[in-house]
XYZ file of C-alpha atoms in Angstrom:
277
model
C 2.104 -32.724 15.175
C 4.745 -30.228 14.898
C 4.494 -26.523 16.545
C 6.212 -23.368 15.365
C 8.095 -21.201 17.237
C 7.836 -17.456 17.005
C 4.551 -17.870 14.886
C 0.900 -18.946 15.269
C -0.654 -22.243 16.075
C -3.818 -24.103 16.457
C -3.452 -26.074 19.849
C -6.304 -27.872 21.690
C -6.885 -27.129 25.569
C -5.980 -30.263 27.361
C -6.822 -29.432 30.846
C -7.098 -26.466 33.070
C -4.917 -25.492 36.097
C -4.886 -22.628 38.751
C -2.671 -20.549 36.739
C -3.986 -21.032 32.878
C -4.328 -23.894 30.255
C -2.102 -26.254 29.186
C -2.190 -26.709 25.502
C -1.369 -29.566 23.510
C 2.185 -29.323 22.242
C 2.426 -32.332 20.559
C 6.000 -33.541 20.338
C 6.806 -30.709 22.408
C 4.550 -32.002 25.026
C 1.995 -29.555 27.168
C 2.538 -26.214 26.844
C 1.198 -23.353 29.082
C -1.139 -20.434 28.254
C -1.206 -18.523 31.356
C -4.398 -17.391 32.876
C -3.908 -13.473 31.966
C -4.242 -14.888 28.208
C -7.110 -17.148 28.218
C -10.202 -16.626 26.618
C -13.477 -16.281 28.741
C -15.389 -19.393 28.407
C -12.223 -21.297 27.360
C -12.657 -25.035 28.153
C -10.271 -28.192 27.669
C -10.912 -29.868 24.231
C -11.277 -25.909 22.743
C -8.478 -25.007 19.654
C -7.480 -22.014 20.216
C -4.930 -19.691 18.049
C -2.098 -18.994 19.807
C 1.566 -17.222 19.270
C 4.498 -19.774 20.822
C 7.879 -17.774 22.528
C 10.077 -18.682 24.922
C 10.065 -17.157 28.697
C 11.966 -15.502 30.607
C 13.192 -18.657 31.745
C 13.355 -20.168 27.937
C 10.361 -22.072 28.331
C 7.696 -22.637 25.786
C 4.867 -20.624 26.108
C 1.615 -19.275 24.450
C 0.197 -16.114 24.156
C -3.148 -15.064 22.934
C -1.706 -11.308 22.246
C -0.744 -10.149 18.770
C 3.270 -9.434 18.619
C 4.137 -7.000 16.041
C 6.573 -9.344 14.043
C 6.894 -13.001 13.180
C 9.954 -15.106 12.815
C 10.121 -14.406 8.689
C 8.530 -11.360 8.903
C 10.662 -7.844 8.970
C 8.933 -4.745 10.813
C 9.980 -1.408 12.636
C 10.553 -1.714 16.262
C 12.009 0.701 19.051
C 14.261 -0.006 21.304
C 13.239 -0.344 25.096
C 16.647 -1.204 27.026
C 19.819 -2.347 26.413
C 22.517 -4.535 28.309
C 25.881 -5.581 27.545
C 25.029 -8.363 25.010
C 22.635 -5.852 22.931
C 19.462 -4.224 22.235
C 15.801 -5.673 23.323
C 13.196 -4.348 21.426
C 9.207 -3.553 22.083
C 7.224 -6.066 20.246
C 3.848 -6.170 21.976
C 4.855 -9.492 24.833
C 6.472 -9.473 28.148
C 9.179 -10.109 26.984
C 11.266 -7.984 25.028
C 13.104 -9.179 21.357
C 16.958 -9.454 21.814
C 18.727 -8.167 18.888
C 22.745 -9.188 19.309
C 25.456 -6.713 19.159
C 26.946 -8.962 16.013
C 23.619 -8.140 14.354
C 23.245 -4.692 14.308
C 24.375 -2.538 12.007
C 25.118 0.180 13.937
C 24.720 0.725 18.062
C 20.907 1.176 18.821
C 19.779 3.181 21.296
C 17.054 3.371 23.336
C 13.860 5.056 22.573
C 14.642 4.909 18.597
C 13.200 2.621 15.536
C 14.742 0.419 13.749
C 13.788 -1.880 10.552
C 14.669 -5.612 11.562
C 14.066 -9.146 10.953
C 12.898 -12.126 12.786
C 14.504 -15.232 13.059
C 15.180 -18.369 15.008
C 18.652 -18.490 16.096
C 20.380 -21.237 14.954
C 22.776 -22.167 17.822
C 20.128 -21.496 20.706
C 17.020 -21.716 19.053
C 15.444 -18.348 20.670
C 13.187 -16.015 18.867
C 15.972 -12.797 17.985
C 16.168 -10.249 15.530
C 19.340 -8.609 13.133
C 18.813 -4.781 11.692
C 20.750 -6.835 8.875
C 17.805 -7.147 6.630
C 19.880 -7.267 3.231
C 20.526 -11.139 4.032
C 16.706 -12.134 4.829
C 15.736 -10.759 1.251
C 14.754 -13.016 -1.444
C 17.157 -13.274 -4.085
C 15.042 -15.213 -6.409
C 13.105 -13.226 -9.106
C 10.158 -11.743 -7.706
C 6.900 -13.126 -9.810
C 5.414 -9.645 -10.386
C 4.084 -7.701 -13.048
C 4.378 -4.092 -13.682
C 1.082 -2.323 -12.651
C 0.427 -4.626 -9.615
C -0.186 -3.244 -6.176
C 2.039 -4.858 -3.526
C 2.112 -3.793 0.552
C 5.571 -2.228 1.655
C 7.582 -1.600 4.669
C 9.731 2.063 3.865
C 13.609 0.583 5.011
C 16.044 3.408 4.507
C 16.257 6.632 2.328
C 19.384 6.212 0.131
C 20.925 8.917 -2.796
C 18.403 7.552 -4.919
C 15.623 7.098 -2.485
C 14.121 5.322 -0.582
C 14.682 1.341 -0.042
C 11.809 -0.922 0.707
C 10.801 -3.812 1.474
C 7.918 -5.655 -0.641
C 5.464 -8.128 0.952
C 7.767 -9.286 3.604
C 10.373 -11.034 1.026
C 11.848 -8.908 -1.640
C 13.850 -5.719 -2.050
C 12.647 -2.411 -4.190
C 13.224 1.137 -4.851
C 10.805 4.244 -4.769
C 12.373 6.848 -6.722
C 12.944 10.554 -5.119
C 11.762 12.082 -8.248
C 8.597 9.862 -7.912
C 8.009 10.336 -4.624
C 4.771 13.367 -3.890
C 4.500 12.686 0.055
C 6.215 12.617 2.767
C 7.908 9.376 3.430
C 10.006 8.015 6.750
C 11.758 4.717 7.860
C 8.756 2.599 9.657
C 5.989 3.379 7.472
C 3.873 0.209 5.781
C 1.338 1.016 2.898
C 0.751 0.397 -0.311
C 2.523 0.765 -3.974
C 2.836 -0.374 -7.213
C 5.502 -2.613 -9.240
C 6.690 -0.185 -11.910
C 9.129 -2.934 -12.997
C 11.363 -5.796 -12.480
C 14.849 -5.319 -13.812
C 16.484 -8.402 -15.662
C 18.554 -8.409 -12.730
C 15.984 -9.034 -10.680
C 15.953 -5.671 -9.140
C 12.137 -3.798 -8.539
C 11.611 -0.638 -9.060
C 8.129 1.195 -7.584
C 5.936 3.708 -7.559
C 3.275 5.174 -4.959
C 0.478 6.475 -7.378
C -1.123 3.729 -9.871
C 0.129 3.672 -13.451
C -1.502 4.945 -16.365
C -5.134 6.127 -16.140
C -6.165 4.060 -13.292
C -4.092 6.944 -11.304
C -5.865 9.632 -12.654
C -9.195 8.003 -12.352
C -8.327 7.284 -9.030
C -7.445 10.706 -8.194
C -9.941 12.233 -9.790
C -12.842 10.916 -7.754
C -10.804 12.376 -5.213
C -10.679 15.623 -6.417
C -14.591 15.876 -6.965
C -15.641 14.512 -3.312
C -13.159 17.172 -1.936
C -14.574 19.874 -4.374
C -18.489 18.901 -2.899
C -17.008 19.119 0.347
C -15.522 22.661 0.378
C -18.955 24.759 -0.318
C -18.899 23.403 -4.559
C -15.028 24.904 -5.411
C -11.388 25.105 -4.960
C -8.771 28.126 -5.485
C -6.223 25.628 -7.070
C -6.175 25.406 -10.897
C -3.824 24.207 -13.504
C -1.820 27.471 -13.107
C -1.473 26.644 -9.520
C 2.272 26.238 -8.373
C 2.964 22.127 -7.701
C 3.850 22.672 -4.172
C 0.701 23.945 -3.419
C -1.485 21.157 -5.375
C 1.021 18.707 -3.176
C 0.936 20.290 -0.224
C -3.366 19.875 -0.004
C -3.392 16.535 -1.996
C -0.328 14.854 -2.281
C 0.419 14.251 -6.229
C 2.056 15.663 -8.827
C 0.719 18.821 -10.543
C 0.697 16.185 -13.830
C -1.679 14.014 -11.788
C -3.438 16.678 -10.678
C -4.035 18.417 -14.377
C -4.850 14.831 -15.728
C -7.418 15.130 -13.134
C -8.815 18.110 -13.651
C -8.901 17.594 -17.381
C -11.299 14.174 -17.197
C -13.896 16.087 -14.910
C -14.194 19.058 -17.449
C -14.517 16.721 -20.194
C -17.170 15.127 -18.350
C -19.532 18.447 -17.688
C -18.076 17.731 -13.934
C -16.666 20.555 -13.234
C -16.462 24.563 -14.879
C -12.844 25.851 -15.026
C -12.647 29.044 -13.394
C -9.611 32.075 -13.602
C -9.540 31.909 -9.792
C -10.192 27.930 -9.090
C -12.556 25.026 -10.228
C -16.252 24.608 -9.235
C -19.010 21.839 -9.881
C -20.827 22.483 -12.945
C-alpha cells in the first residue's frame, strides 16, 4: 500500500493511544491522527478518510479537517505571516502552506489573496505552493466541446480580461466584452466552453449559449416578476445598465427573455414595465 501526501487516504485504525490513533501507513509505517481529529466512536480496525501533511516537525500526520487545496489542485489563499524564506499561507490546518520567495511572482504580503498551486517539492518532499500557476497548466488539448459547462477559478484580469483557470488543469479566457457581472481574482463558479482554439487555447463565456441562455434566464425573469406584487418597471426600452445592475445579463439576454414570455401569453408588455398576463 502506498499513501499520498498532501491528499486524501483511506487508512485503517490500528490501535489507540492517549493522544489519538495510529493509522496504518503501510510502507510508511504507523501514522498518527491526533486525538483533536478523531471521530467519536472511532475504534481500531475502522477506515477512516483522512488528509496526510507533514508537522511542524516534518512528520507524517493525518487530519480529519478539510484543507482548502490539494497537492494538484490551484486555489486562492491569503497570506497569514511571513519570514525571511517567504510567505505561509491560510489553508484550513495548523500549519500554515510555505510558498518560497523563488516562487512567487511578486512579494506577498500579509493579509492579501493570492491564486497558487500545490505541489510536492521535489528536493524536500514538503507540501508548498508557487503563485507561478502558468507552469502547472495542462498543455495538452483540453477534450471539450463548445457549449459545455466547466467549474472555474477567476486567476487575473488581463487587457483582454480575465484569465482562468478550468477544472483545476487548463487555462481560458472570459472576454471583457462578455463579461455582465462583477468579477474578482478568487472567485470559483461556473461557465461555459465557447471554444477551443486550434492552438489549444479556450475561450469562455458566463451565460449558456444559444437558447438554453435565454430559457434559462427567462424562468428567471418570471419567478422575479411573481415575486415583486405581478410586474417590473424595466422593459426593452430600459437602459442596459439598469437591466444589469438588477439581473446581471445583457440587455440582448434580457429582450430574448422578455420576447419568449410574451409569445407564450406569460407576460403583457406594458409602456411603463412588464406584468403577468
Amino acid at each position: 500500500m502506498s499513501i499520498e501526501l498532501g491528499k486524501y487516504n483511506k487508512l485503517k485504525v490500528v490501535k489507540e493511544v492517549d493522544f489519538g490513533m495510529y493509522l496504518d501507513g503501510g510502507e510508511e509505517g504507523e501514522i498518527l491522527l491526533p486525538a483533536r481529529y478523531v471521530p467519536e466512536g472511532c475504534k481500531p480496525g475502522d477506515e477512516l478518510n483522512v488528509f496526510l501533511y507533514l508537522d511542524n516537525e516534518e512528520r507524517l500526520v493525518a487530519t480529519t479537517l478539510t484543507p482548502l487545496v490539494q497537492v494538484g489542485q490551484f486555489a486562492c489563499l491569503e497570506v497569514a505571516w511571513v519570514n525571511q524564506y517567504g510567505a505561509f499561507l491560510n489553508w484550513g490546518l495548523m500549519k500554515d502552506l510555505f510558498v518560497p520567495f523563488r516562487e512567487q511572482k511578486m512579494k506577498m504580503q500579509v493579509g492579501k489573496k493570492y491564486v497558487i498551486h500545490a505541489h510536492l517539492d521535489e528536493e524536500s518532499y514538503r507540501i508548498v505552493a508557487s503563485a507561478k500557476v502558468d507552469r502547472y497548466l495542462s498543455r495538452e488539448k483540453a477534450p471539450y466541446e463548445p457549449g459545455q459547462e466547466v467549474g472555474i477559478l477567476v486567476w487575473q484580469k488581463t487587457d483582454l480580461g480575465f484569465k482562468a483557470i478550468i477544472e483545476n488543469a487548463y487555462g481560458g479566457l472570459l472576454y471583457d466584452s462578455e463579461v455582465f457581472q462583477p468579477l474578482h481574482t478568487g472567485m470559483e463558479l461556473k461557465a461555459y466552453v465557447k471554444q477551443v482554439r486550434e492552438d489549444g487555447k479556450i475561450d469562455l463565456m458566463l451565460q449558456r449559449p444559444g437558447a438554453a441562455k435565454v430559457d434559462d434566464f427567462a424562468g428567471k425573469l418570471l419567478e422575479h416578476i411573481r415575486a415583486n406584487g405581478g410586474r417590473t418597471p424595466l422593459n426593452d426600452k430600459s437602459p442596459a445598465e439598469e437591466i444589469y445592475n438588477l439581473f446581471g445579463v445583457s440587455k440582448k439576454t434580457f429582450k430574448k427573455a422578455v420576447g419568449d414570455l410574451y409569445k407564450k401569453r406569460l407576460v403583457v408588455l406594458e409602456e411603463d414595465g412588464i406584468r403577468l398576463s
